[in-house]
């Protein structure tokens, strides 16, 4: 049976009931609600202008996209036609695509992008934010203290779609932002898109979509010849694209055309940068800059490479300011100004960039940078307030403001921030972690009563936590409740042992409490001895063991423990100033025990040598080392005397064997000259050098500023080989003198240090030799 279908008629598939649609109204418009997307395409027949077409009955979801419209004309079908079979009768016919409309909600795009962007900023899935714009999309991603934001210009070209990233910016990144933006786009669009120069291309996106939709509906894919994409259209929370067989070439906005021109300029350099060769990419960017002088984006990409490579702040700033003032260059300008020490300019650039940044987490991290570099507390607090406002869920901003508020005495505000973090946390473990950290912050700033309450709150969520019990015990001890603190410390140690753990902090604090409140040094020594080597607390444990053994009179055991302290201190880096200072103080105490309790100057010197490595500019440690070195030089044993040959028998001595008689010379004017007129002995004679050293030393003590006497004394000590005393003398003169004295005496001191290193290495003291070698290489002539 043939059915005549009038123009505009729609025929449902055979056997399918008419769906019930309830009209809804929005305000007074009475518009029909948009149908809900389906997970399987449903087709229907439609007649438009005398042509039979196959269309979608309802929107169809394809990944993060929604196919809103799909119309395929069947020009080979002539009327009248039998429509009894519905779509099934015509699904194998080859049609021609008439129109295609797709859209995407930004929240769906963000959920789709997040797992595919894993690895761009580091291990873990980043937080993603996407906003639709007139040109395409604005993308932001954050993972920890790293954040990246960039704009994506969607530039359709016939049936292809180009995605061009621009204005890439970020903080805490290990690579230039534009490189990471290209990599992120390429990963997200894989396998349908490919990276081509400065853009990601989705080739023949029209054909790809219809080849996915039509087979899923059981129909043949149409021809897409003549179909063109139109310019994207942005709505609140969504972005849509439309392709039409009758559309004109897309009319792109001026900003999109500018982005395409820029992409063509930098295509070669961007491809090399995305591959990882930043030095070659920088050279290609410079060539592009020659063709487009003072191009802001190209100059910024060169400067970002210099920032990523490090130690090139001046070069990067020079490149940037040729095209744009540094204060107007956003995050890049702030980073460069901070690197050269311009705090005011860096804060102004960062603040301007943060106010203009649309991605809240990135803006908050920028405000954290302002707080980090600011030397004024008021500016720091204001920046932290801004960071919390821009990203209330950013934990780093809350924690930074907690510490800043405690620094200014605002304990109530800090407590409020901690409560906000607790409200945002999920699960007892997370809340226990928050209150434990907050309590530690309060206790470290001597808010003892508040810390006690917060540690008790942390124990509410984890009553068997030895760390929280330790914190509560420390709070009680600070409040003067030492006996109760001792009980809690014992409980913390018991909880840790029950869990099969050994917490060095608990063991150390329990040992301290045993000494302070129970005077039980043997038990305390047993506690700290249980701390194994290789931990952060190992040095402190060995220092305490040595101190307590010395107090008990076990000097041999104390010396052994302090030697282990020195071994643990060897692994401490001077680049960690706080830890280096603490361990150096322990070594100074160890040297004092070795010198005054055991009388072992050599062991004391070894402790001080390691302390100098950790704190090379500490004058007190240097003075102690020189004093010990001088004492060692004075008490150094003289070389053993060779046994004299037995005297010959008297009868065997002939007159020719008798020694000639010796008549002492008459005294000369030189030999009776007073001491203040200079040396009165021959400096070439070793025996006279000993006398000369004593007299010059007395003279230098009488007048420490007599540089000539100091030089004569240095020469005499060098001839006698008394290098430790010579090193102490030269070091003191260098420290007390000016630059001219340092230039004059440093070559001598370096030679002495080289001889001391050679001697120490020959005598089996490699650590001491390394110290001397390091000191010798620390300055240039």
XYZ file of C-alpha atoms in Angstrom:
781
model
C 0.000 0.000 0.000
C 1.341 3.398 -0.929
C 0.995 6.268 1.419
C 1.113 9.840 0.330
C 2.972 11.924 2.886
C 2.503 15.637 2.768
C 5.332 18.158 3.040
C 6.792 18.334 6.494
C 5.251 14.989 7.486
C 7.058 12.677 9.894
C 6.628 8.885 9.867
C 7.492 6.842 12.944
C 9.168 3.455 12.653
C 6.762 0.630 12.062
C 5.408 -0.950 15.221
C 6.667 1.769 17.557
C 4.133 3.490 19.799
C 3.915 7.249 19.793
C 5.802 8.495 22.877
C 3.884 10.563 25.366
C 5.442 14.035 25.676
C 4.281 16.344 28.408
C 4.849 19.998 27.599
C 6.511 22.044 30.295
C 6.698 25.764 30.625
C 9.518 28.032 31.610
C 8.093 31.248 32.925
C 5.384 32.345 30.516
C 7.000 31.061 27.325
C 5.402 27.626 27.388
C 8.322 26.159 25.409
C 8.575 22.393 25.127
C 11.372 20.822 27.181
C 14.354 19.499 25.284
C 14.144 15.700 24.992
C 16.515 13.674 27.138
C 19.486 12.120 25.310
C 19.428 8.375 24.704
C 22.261 5.871 24.753
C 21.129 4.293 21.445
C 20.198 6.266 18.336
C 16.547 6.021 17.274
C 15.721 7.079 13.715
C 12.552 8.175 12.007
C 11.478 9.176 8.508
C 10.746 12.740 7.588
C 9.701 14.539 4.453
C 11.115 17.998 3.837
C 10.436 19.895 0.611
C 9.469 16.769 -1.258
C 12.556 14.804 -0.161
C 12.489 11.800 2.093
C 14.991 11.980 4.956
C 16.156 9.907 7.898
C 16.511 11.861 11.125
C 17.231 11.321 14.784
C 14.152 11.008 16.936
C 15.995 12.134 20.111
C 19.487 13.370 20.943
C 22.129 10.638 21.107
C 25.137 10.601 23.443
C 28.596 9.953 21.963
C 31.173 10.166 24.729
C 31.101 13.722 26.090
C 29.137 14.940 23.037
C 25.436 14.936 22.335
C 24.286 14.584 18.745
C 21.266 16.879 18.790
C 20.351 16.764 15.101
C 21.120 14.436 12.237
C 19.314 14.622 8.902
C 20.189 12.369 5.963
C 18.441 13.032 2.663
C 17.489 10.130 0.374
C 17.393 11.892 -3.007
C 17.104 8.607 -4.923
C 13.656 7.905 -3.431
C 10.822 9.166 -5.696
C 7.244 9.811 -4.675
C 4.836 8.196 -4.353
C 6.639 5.669 -2.168
C 5.618 2.801 0.047
C 6.529 3.652 3.671
C 5.092 0.513 5.223
C 8.403 -0.729 6.647
C 9.388 2.636 8.144
C 13.098 3.295 8.572
C 13.893 -0.408 8.233
C 12.849 -0.310 4.576
C 15.327 2.480 3.729
C 18.224 1.934 6.148
C 20.465 0.329 3.512
C 20.078 3.154 1.051
C 23.057 5.512 0.617
C 21.924 8.994 1.660
C 23.517 12.418 1.750
C 24.143 14.275 4.992
C 22.000 17.379 5.194
C 22.781 18.696 8.647
C 24.521 17.649 11.837
C 24.434 19.444 15.180
C 26.443 18.418 18.246
C 26.770 20.005 21.653
C 28.624 19.378 24.885
C 28.028 20.512 28.413
C 31.178 21.787 30.045
C 30.679 19.582 33.109
C 30.505 16.496 30.874
C 33.652 17.601 29.076
C 35.444 18.059 32.402
C 34.466 14.552 33.547
C 35.658 13.131 30.217
C 38.958 15.038 30.228
C 40.049 14.392 33.842
C 41.138 10.717 33.588
C 42.749 11.302 30.196
C 44.822 14.192 31.551
C 46.423 11.937 34.150
C 50.196 12.381 33.978
C 50.189 15.862 32.461
C 50.818 17.590 35.799
C 52.077 14.550 37.668
C 50.868 11.229 38.984
C 47.198 11.442 39.765
C 43.994 12.698 38.188
C 43.864 16.499 38.087
C 40.963 18.721 39.006
C 39.474 20.059 35.759
C 37.499 23.215 35.085
C 36.095 24.087 31.632
C 34.173 27.188 30.552
C 32.675 27.821 27.119
C 33.729 31.020 25.344
C 32.937 32.679 22.048
C 36.095 31.197 20.546
C 35.880 27.746 22.066
C 36.835 26.661 25.562
C 38.786 27.907 28.559
C 40.479 24.969 30.306
C 42.071 24.764 33.745
C 43.610 21.834 35.589
C 45.202 21.481 39.017
C 47.028 18.718 40.826
C 48.484 19.561 44.240
C 50.557 22.751 44.007
C 50.726 22.611 40.175
C 48.104 24.289 37.995
C 47.774 24.918 34.264
C 45.264 27.019 32.342
C 44.927 27.749 28.640
C 42.359 28.764 26.033
C 41.337 26.434 23.211
C 40.342 28.162 19.982
C 38.018 25.898 17.979
C 38.581 26.712 14.322
C 36.579 24.483 11.939
C 38.000 24.021 8.449
C 35.547 22.378 6.033
C 34.990 18.966 7.679
C 38.110 19.088 9.948
C 38.162 20.735 13.352
C 41.326 22.471 14.607
C 41.962 22.945 18.312
C 44.543 25.668 18.879
C 45.802 26.252 22.456
C 46.914 29.752 23.376
C 47.620 31.932 26.428
C 48.940 28.947 28.365
C 49.996 29.836 31.902
C 50.596 28.042 35.155
C 52.515 27.672 38.407
C 54.446 24.743 39.846
C 55.074 23.220 36.409
C 58.151 21.325 35.335
C 57.866 22.383 31.689
C 56.694 25.433 29.700
C 52.898 25.804 29.980
C 52.331 25.843 26.218
C 54.116 22.500 25.858
C 51.924 20.965 28.559
C 48.799 22.425 26.929
C 49.682 20.795 23.609
C 50.363 17.469 25.291
C 47.113 17.651 27.272
C 45.048 18.338 24.163
C 46.736 15.524 22.269
C 46.103 13.042 25.100
C 42.457 14.046 25.493
C 41.695 13.785 21.768
C 43.473 10.471 21.259
C 42.860 8.391 19.115
C 40.638 10.602 16.975
C 42.902 13.676 17.014
C 46.537 14.138 16.035
C 49.067 16.777 16.995
C 50.070 18.844 13.981
C 52.445 21.699 14.759
C 50.668 24.155 17.008
C 47.240 22.515 16.911
C 45.411 19.264 17.429
C 43.462 18.261 14.319
C 40.286 16.201 14.367
C 40.357 15.045 10.744
C 37.015 14.764 8.923
C 35.094 15.038 12.180
C 31.772 15.060 10.288
C 32.367 11.661 8.724
C 33.685 10.241 12.003
C 30.515 11.184 13.847
C 28.009 9.903 11.289
C 29.999 6.663 10.857
C 29.587 6.128 14.575
C 25.910 7.062 14.854
C 24.385 5.400 11.795
C 25.831 1.880 12.195
C 24.818 1.986 15.863
C 21.240 2.593 14.640
C 21.504 -0.190 12.081
C 21.618 2.141 9.074
C 24.143 2.887 6.366
C 26.491 5.859 6.815
C 25.699 8.666 4.356
C 27.915 10.649 2.060
C 29.229 13.809 3.729
C 30.318 15.516 0.533
C 29.619 19.240 0.682
C 28.986 19.378 4.441
C 30.832 22.203 6.242
C 31.232 23.137 9.872
C 29.977 26.472 10.995
C 31.623 28.616 13.669
C 31.067 27.350 17.218
C 28.298 28.821 19.331
C 28.607 29.157 23.097
C 25.766 29.122 25.571
C 25.809 29.161 29.331
C 27.389 25.871 30.357
C 27.570 24.371 26.870
C 29.177 24.648 23.449
C 27.623 23.600 20.141
C 28.859 22.994 16.604
C 26.784 22.632 13.484
C 27.588 21.218 10.040
C 25.343 21.807 7.045
C 25.477 20.852 3.403
C 24.278 24.313 2.394
C 26.542 26.268 4.799
C 29.047 28.834 3.621
C 32.676 28.628 4.756
C 32.821 29.370 8.499
C 33.070 33.037 9.421
C 35.621 33.006 12.216
C 36.069 35.809 14.695
C 39.098 38.081 14.442
C 40.639 36.562 17.551
C 40.344 33.074 16.052
C 42.016 34.207 12.839
C 44.817 35.757 14.876
C 45.288 32.471 16.758
C 45.497 30.542 13.471
C 48.106 32.948 12.085
C 50.105 32.609 15.272
C 49.894 28.816 15.082
C 51.265 28.868 11.548
C 54.173 31.073 12.657
C 55.167 28.760 15.495
C 54.107 25.381 14.072
C 57.633 24.038 13.609
C 58.919 25.278 16.977
C 55.814 24.047 18.811
C 56.170 20.553 17.345
C 59.805 20.368 18.478
C 58.938 21.719 21.939
C 56.141 19.161 22.343
C 58.666 16.440 21.473
C 60.859 17.609 24.366
C 63.799 19.359 22.652
C 63.436 22.758 24.304
C 66.809 24.148 23.207
C 66.109 23.517 19.532
C 62.559 24.803 19.989
C 63.964 27.990 21.504
C 66.156 28.496 18.444
C 63.160 28.021 16.138
C 61.097 30.461 18.202
C 63.868 33.026 17.778
C 63.723 32.509 14.010
C 59.965 33.002 14.137
C 60.509 36.154 16.194
C 62.722 37.503 13.416
C 59.805 37.138 11.002
C 57.315 38.608 13.480
C 59.330 41.028 15.629
C 58.139 41.760 19.169
C 55.368 39.177 18.942
C 54.054 38.906 22.538
C 53.116 35.210 22.431
C 56.357 34.076 20.770
C 58.407 36.146 23.205
C 56.482 34.606 26.089
C 57.155 31.081 24.878
C 60.883 31.784 24.666
C 60.835 33.237 28.186
C 58.875 30.256 29.532
C 61.566 27.922 28.160
C 64.236 29.963 29.964
C 62.215 29.787 33.181
C 61.843 26.011 32.844
C 65.558 25.529 32.166
C 66.483 27.657 35.210
C 69.253 30.209 35.862
C 68.140 32.319 32.887
C 65.925 34.907 34.533
C 67.821 37.884 33.121
C 67.794 36.527 29.559
C 64.106 35.658 29.790
C 63.233 39.086 31.146
C 65.211 40.786 28.389
C 63.308 38.813 25.748
C 59.960 39.496 27.352
C 60.205 43.239 27.926
C 60.981 43.838 24.255
C 57.385 42.834 23.516
C 55.428 43.552 26.688
C 56.103 45.137 30.102
C 56.950 42.512 32.675
C 54.259 43.706 35.056
C 51.660 43.101 32.310
C 52.968 39.635 31.453
C 50.925 37.854 34.090
C 52.372 34.814 35.822
C 55.444 34.829 33.611
C 56.263 38.421 34.531
C 55.724 37.709 38.221
C 58.008 34.661 38.145
C 60.799 36.557 36.374
C 60.590 39.618 38.626
C 60.648 37.385 41.695
C 63.696 35.548 40.324
C 65.711 38.780 40.030
C 64.675 39.951 43.497
C 62.126 42.637 42.550
C 59.588 41.819 45.262
C 57.316 44.799 44.628
C 57.176 44.244 40.877
C 56.601 40.510 41.298
C 53.734 41.053 43.731
C 52.122 43.606 41.409
C 52.401 41.287 38.390
C 51.107 38.278 40.318
C 48.211 40.245 41.807
C 47.171 41.585 38.403
C 47.299 38.087 36.922
C 45.359 36.555 39.819
C 42.566 39.117 39.569
C 42.237 38.418 35.822
C 42.451 34.617 36.104
C 39.181 32.771 35.472
C 40.334 29.382 36.813
C 39.880 29.690 40.557
C 42.455 27.103 41.748
C 45.174 28.685 39.603
C 44.319 32.150 40.910
C 44.494 30.811 44.474
C 47.934 29.279 43.859
C 49.112 32.603 42.436
C 47.984 34.326 45.629
C 49.943 31.706 47.562
C 53.010 32.730 45.559
C 52.371 36.342 46.573
C 52.176 35.276 50.221
C 55.394 33.274 49.869
C 57.524 36.083 48.454
C 56.024 38.922 50.510
C 58.136 40.240 53.359
C 55.243 42.222 54.856
C 52.849 40.321 57.088
C 49.849 42.441 56.098
C 50.407 41.714 52.398
C 50.854 38.040 53.175
C 47.592 37.823 55.105
C 45.673 39.709 52.405
C 47.041 37.369 49.735
C 46.012 34.308 51.742
C 42.515 35.752 52.201
C 42.295 36.206 48.427
C 43.490 32.635 47.876
C 40.786 31.214 50.144
C 38.124 33.334 48.434
C 39.134 32.188 44.939
C 39.319 28.503 45.877
C 37.640 27.703 49.216
C 38.312 23.970 48.790
C 42.055 24.394 48.269
C 43.618 22.859 51.379
C 47.021 24.462 50.839
C 45.475 27.931 51.070
C 43.670 27.072 54.299
C 46.768 25.587 55.916
C 48.886 28.562 54.913
C 46.321 30.931 56.418
C 46.167 28.867 59.626
C 49.925 29.287 60.098
C 49.817 32.990 59.200
C 46.973 33.656 61.621
C 48.823 31.854 64.391
C 51.883 33.979 63.670
C 49.868 37.141 64.345
C 48.061 35.724 67.364
C 44.697 35.070 65.704
C 44.087 31.656 67.256
C 40.310 31.978 66.841
C 40.632 32.561 63.078
C 43.051 29.666 62.756
C 40.626 27.417 64.612
C 37.843 28.493 62.238
C 39.948 27.509 59.212
C 40.676 24.118 60.780
C 36.955 23.567 61.375
C 36.268 24.420 57.724
C 38.815 21.795 56.671
C 37.152 19.269 58.981
C 33.734 20.008 57.470
C 35.088 19.436 53.975
C 36.863 16.183 54.914
C 35.226 12.812 54.478
C 35.843 9.930 56.828
C 37.370 9.695 60.305
C 40.890 9.175 58.964
C 40.833 12.455 57.060
C 39.424 14.368 60.017
C 41.987 12.850 62.362
C 44.730 13.961 59.989
C 43.380 17.520 59.897
C 43.119 17.931 63.663
C 46.530 16.354 64.267
C 48.170 18.747 61.832
C 46.295 21.732 63.239
C 47.284 20.765 66.780
C 50.939 20.483 65.738
C 50.735 23.995 64.278
C 49.252 25.366 67.492
C 51.786 23.572 69.700
C 54.791 24.685 67.623
C 53.754 28.303 68.315
C 53.231 27.716 72.051
C 49.426 27.718 72.025
C 49.566 24.989 74.635
C 45.973 25.010 75.892
C 44.508 25.122 72.381
C 46.855 22.395 71.164
C 45.775 20.143 74.019
C 42.112 20.510 73.018
C 42.858 19.850 69.359
C 44.947 16.739 70.084
C 42.075 15.422 72.206
C 39.768 16.066 69.248
C 42.135 14.161 66.972
C 42.069 11.231 69.406
C 38.285 11.266 69.156
C 38.576 10.098 65.533
C 41.547 7.751 66.118
C 41.816 6.796 69.812
C 44.702 4.373 69.168
C 46.897 6.833 67.281
C 50.349 6.975 68.895
C 51.128 10.227 67.059
C 48.117 11.986 68.554
C 48.947 10.579 71.993
C 52.490 11.906 71.580
C 51.193 15.362 70.662
C 48.858 15.430 73.644
C 51.723 14.388 75.918
C 53.915 17.189 74.597
C 51.090 19.649 75.212
C 50.706 18.445 78.781
C 54.442 18.655 79.395
C 54.499 22.211 78.064
C 51.626 23.026 80.419
C 53.618 21.718 83.388
C 51.837 18.360 83.785
C 54.957 16.256 83.402
C 53.809 13.156 85.269
C 50.673 12.808 83.182
C 52.744 13.461 80.066
C 55.034 10.571 81.025
C 52.031 8.237 81.307
C 50.761 9.327 77.879
C 54.178 8.853 76.320
C 54.328 5.341 77.708
C 50.855 4.716 76.253
C 51.957 6.079 72.863
C 54.938 3.717 72.863
C 52.656 0.834 73.816
C 50.196 1.676 71.024
C 53.013 1.811 68.489
C 54.414 -1.530 69.682
C 50.936 -3.074 69.531
C 50.707 -1.997 65.896
C 54.147 -3.438 65.153
C 55.703 -0.021 64.667
C 58.611 1.846 66.196
C 58.115 5.602 66.202
C 61.434 7.370 66.781
C 59.753 10.572 67.954
C 57.803 8.678 70.612
C 60.906 6.840 71.793
C 62.961 10.030 72.048
C 60.299 11.993 73.904
C 59.644 9.091 76.263
C 63.384 8.869 76.956
C 63.544 12.588 77.685
C 60.598 12.276 80.075
C 62.238 9.324 81.847
C 65.315 11.455 82.507
C 63.425 14.627 83.408
C 60.699 13.208 85.633
C 61.986 9.792 86.736
C 65.784 10.351 86.637
C 66.046 6.954 84.936
C 68.927 7.416 82.536
C 69.590 3.690 81.915
C 65.996 3.165 80.763
C 66.209 6.314 78.641
C 69.431 5.046 77.028
C 67.712 1.765 76.206
C 64.910 3.696 74.479
C 67.155 5.808 72.245
C 69.445 2.866 71.442
C 66.440 1.147 69.856
C 66.280 3.795 67.118
C 67.974 2.311 64.041
C 70.451 4.170 61.821
C 69.405 5.982 58.674
C 66.446 7.903 60.124
C 65.975 11.634 60.607
C 65.974 11.136 64.385
C 69.100 8.945 64.450
C 71.515 11.813 65.100
C 69.419 13.146 67.997
C 69.152 9.679 69.504
C 72.923 9.155 69.398
C 73.572 12.616 70.860
C 71.208 11.960 73.774
C 72.738 8.551 74.368
C 76.213 10.080 74.504
C 75.114 12.851 76.882
C 73.373 10.491 79.296
C 76.215 7.950 79.275
C 78.656 10.748 80.108
C 76.420 11.852 82.981
C 76.433 8.263 84.277
C 80.239 8.142 84.077
C 80.325 5.671 81.180
C 82.821 7.736 79.175
C 83.853 4.909 76.855
C 80.227 4.189 75.962
C 79.594 7.913 75.527
C 82.518 8.203 73.112
C 81.192 5.272 71.068
C 77.707 6.799 70.909
C 79.110 10.166 69.872
C 81.184 8.507 67.155
C 77.930 7.060 65.805
C 76.469 10.562 66.008
C 79.282 11.782 63.762
C 78.545 8.979 61.286
C 74.874 9.971 61.199
C 75.838 13.640 60.746
C 77.879 12.764 57.656
C 74.610 12.051 55.816
C 73.088 15.461 56.647
C 73.169 17.993 53.830
C 74.177 21.623 54.453
C 71.404 22.579 52.010
C 68.869 21.861 54.771
C 69.782 24.792 57.062
C 67.470 24.002 59.979
C 68.487 20.377 60.254
C 72.162 21.225 59.635
C 72.107 23.775 62.462
C 70.502 21.320 64.886
C 72.967 18.523 64.111
C 75.917 20.933 64.256
C 74.852 21.947 67.770
C 74.843 18.261 68.751
C 78.359 17.864 67.360
C 79.581 20.881 69.333
C 78.215 19.300 72.515
C 79.898 16.026 71.551
C 83.211 17.831 71.099
C 82.814 19.421 74.514
C 82.267 16.001 76.121
C 85.295 14.527 74.350
C 87.513 17.472 75.330
C 86.477 18.126 78.920
C 85.229 14.742 80.096
C 87.637 12.426 78.269
C 90.477 14.775 77.332
C 90.492 13.418 73.757
C 91.321 16.478 71.638
C 91.610 14.465 68.448
C 88.028 13.138 68.797
C 86.796 16.638 69.627
C 88.470 17.951 66.484
C 86.778 15.303 64.364
C 83.345 16.280 65.719
C 84.024 19.954 65.047
C 85.260 19.231 61.524
C 81.886 17.701 60.625
C 80.115 20.618 62.337
C 82.094 23.050 60.167
C 80.989 21.166 57.055
C 77.377 21.650 58.099
C 77.807 25.280 59.238
C 80.854 26.654 57.400
C 80.056 30.278 58.315
C 79.478 29.717 62.023
C 82.200 31.763 63.749
C 81.847 30.032 67.117
C 82.334 26.575 65.614
C 85.294 27.856 63.590
C 86.873 29.419 66.666
C 86.447 26.200 68.635
C 88.014 24.192 65.825
C 91.028 26.525 65.641
C 91.460 26.424 69.399
C 91.474 22.623 69.412
C 93.869 22.607 66.451
C 96.236 24.944 68.333
C 96.101 22.768 71.446
C 96.831 19.685 69.380
C 99.824 21.458 67.847
C 101.181 22.309 71.278
C 100.803 18.845 72.738
C 101.921 16.992 69.615
C 104.618 14.492 70.629
C 108.147 15.205 69.457
C 109.676 12.748 66.978
C 111.369 9.831 68.738
C 115.093 10.274 69.387
C 117.414 7.914 67.591
C 119.506 5.734 69.842
C 123.072 7.005 70.080
C 125.818 4.564 69.118
C 127.697 3.081 72.052
C 130.845 5.039 72.964
C 134.056 3.660 71.663
C 136.583 2.379 74.175
C 138.976 5.012 75.352
C 141.996 3.143 74.199
C 140.590 3.004 70.636
C 140.176 6.749 70.294
C 142.972 8.342 68.405
C 143.852 12.001 68.471
C 142.503 12.361 64.945
C 139.091 11.117 66.122
C 138.731 13.753 68.750
C 136.259 16.542 67.966
C 137.786 19.982 67.450
C 137.443 22.376 70.284
C 134.493 24.812 70.035
C 134.740 28.405 71.108
C 131.386 30.254 71.301
C 131.325 33.410 69.193
C 131.368 36.761 70.810
C 127.971 38.311 71.202
C 126.973 40.669 68.426
C 124.648 43.606 68.348
C 122.048 41.474 66.559
C 122.085 38.804 69.241
C 121.369 41.238 72.066
C 118.783 43.307 70.245
C 115.531 43.778 72.195
C 112.508 41.698 71.090
C 110.526 44.649 69.851
C 113.159 45.329 67.195
C 112.492 42.063 65.386
C 113.798 38.484 65.337
C 117.171 37.995 66.926
C 117.874 34.464 65.726
C 118.752 32.933 62.445
C 115.534 31.805 60.814
C 117.282 29.109 58.810
C 118.192 27.112 61.892
C 115.526 24.617 63.078
C 116.496 24.857 66.741
C 116.384 28.637 66.605
C 112.939 28.491 64.877
C 111.468 26.954 68.018
C 112.762 29.905 70.046
C 111.636 32.295 67.325
C 108.071 30.919 67.398
C 107.812 31.419 71.141
C 109.100 34.988 70.999
C 107.006 35.973 67.972
C 103.944 34.470 69.616
C 104.519 36.593 72.719
C 105.052 39.660 70.586
C 101.858 39.017 68.559
C 99.850 38.618 71.750
C 101.152 41.983 72.907
C 100.147 43.593 69.600
C 97.620 41.434 67.652
C 97.498 43.982 64.813
C 101.193 43.671 63.885
C 100.860 42.054 60.472
C 104.623 41.764 59.845
C 105.144 39.789 63.042
C 102.268 37.492 62.019
C 103.932 36.843 58.656
C 107.291 36.030 60.324
C 105.496 33.688 62.718
C 103.717 31.984 59.804
C 107.055 31.429 58.034
C 108.596 29.913 61.171
C 105.638 27.581 61.747
C 105.786 26.475 58.119
C 109.498 25.636 58.405
C 108.807 23.613 61.545
C 105.918 21.736 59.913
C 103.445 22.804 62.606
C 100.569 22.991 60.114
C 97.679 22.927 62.569
C 99.003 25.992 64.393
C 99.767 27.653 61.081
C 96.203 26.950 59.876
C 94.742 28.482 63.048
C 96.987 31.559 62.721
C 96.156 32.165 59.056
C 92.399 31.611 59.587
C 92.330 34.140 62.410
C 94.234 36.724 60.369
C 91.906 36.224 57.371
C 88.773 36.607 59.479
C 90.020 39.682 61.303
C 91.635 41.378 58.294
C 90.123 42.941 55.234
C 89.994 41.862 51.614
C 93.666 42.679 51.028
C 94.744 40.444 53.903
C 92.529 37.651 52.607
C 94.058 37.863 49.134
C 97.560 37.824 50.610
C 97.112 34.944 53.032
C 94.616 32.701 51.248
C 97.264 31.005 49.022
C 99.234 30.124 52.161
C 96.155 28.799 53.915
C 95.203 26.722 50.894
C 98.657 25.168 50.789
C 98.414 24.338 54.515
C 94.976 22.759 54.001
C 96.320 20.628 51.168
C 99.171 19.401 53.381
C 96.750 18.676 56.246
C 94.474 16.738 53.891
C 97.392 14.696 52.587
C 98.536 13.894 56.125
C 95.031 12.983 57.333
C 94.463 10.684 54.378
C 97.834 9.014 54.896
C 96.982 8.407 58.573
C 93.623 6.819 57.749
C 91.290 9.733 58.517
C 89.375 10.147 55.207
C 86.503 12.253 56.587
C 88.956 14.760 58.060
C 90.890 14.806 54.786
C 87.679 15.510 52.843
C 86.915 18.421 55.158
C 90.342 19.987 54.528
C 89.976 19.446 50.769
C 86.523 21.005 50.773
C 87.812 24.048 52.669
C 90.731 24.383 50.267
C 88.404 24.385 47.269
C 85.812 26.733 48.785
C 87.423 29.954 47.476
C 89.491 31.068 44.539
C 92.595 33.157 44.643
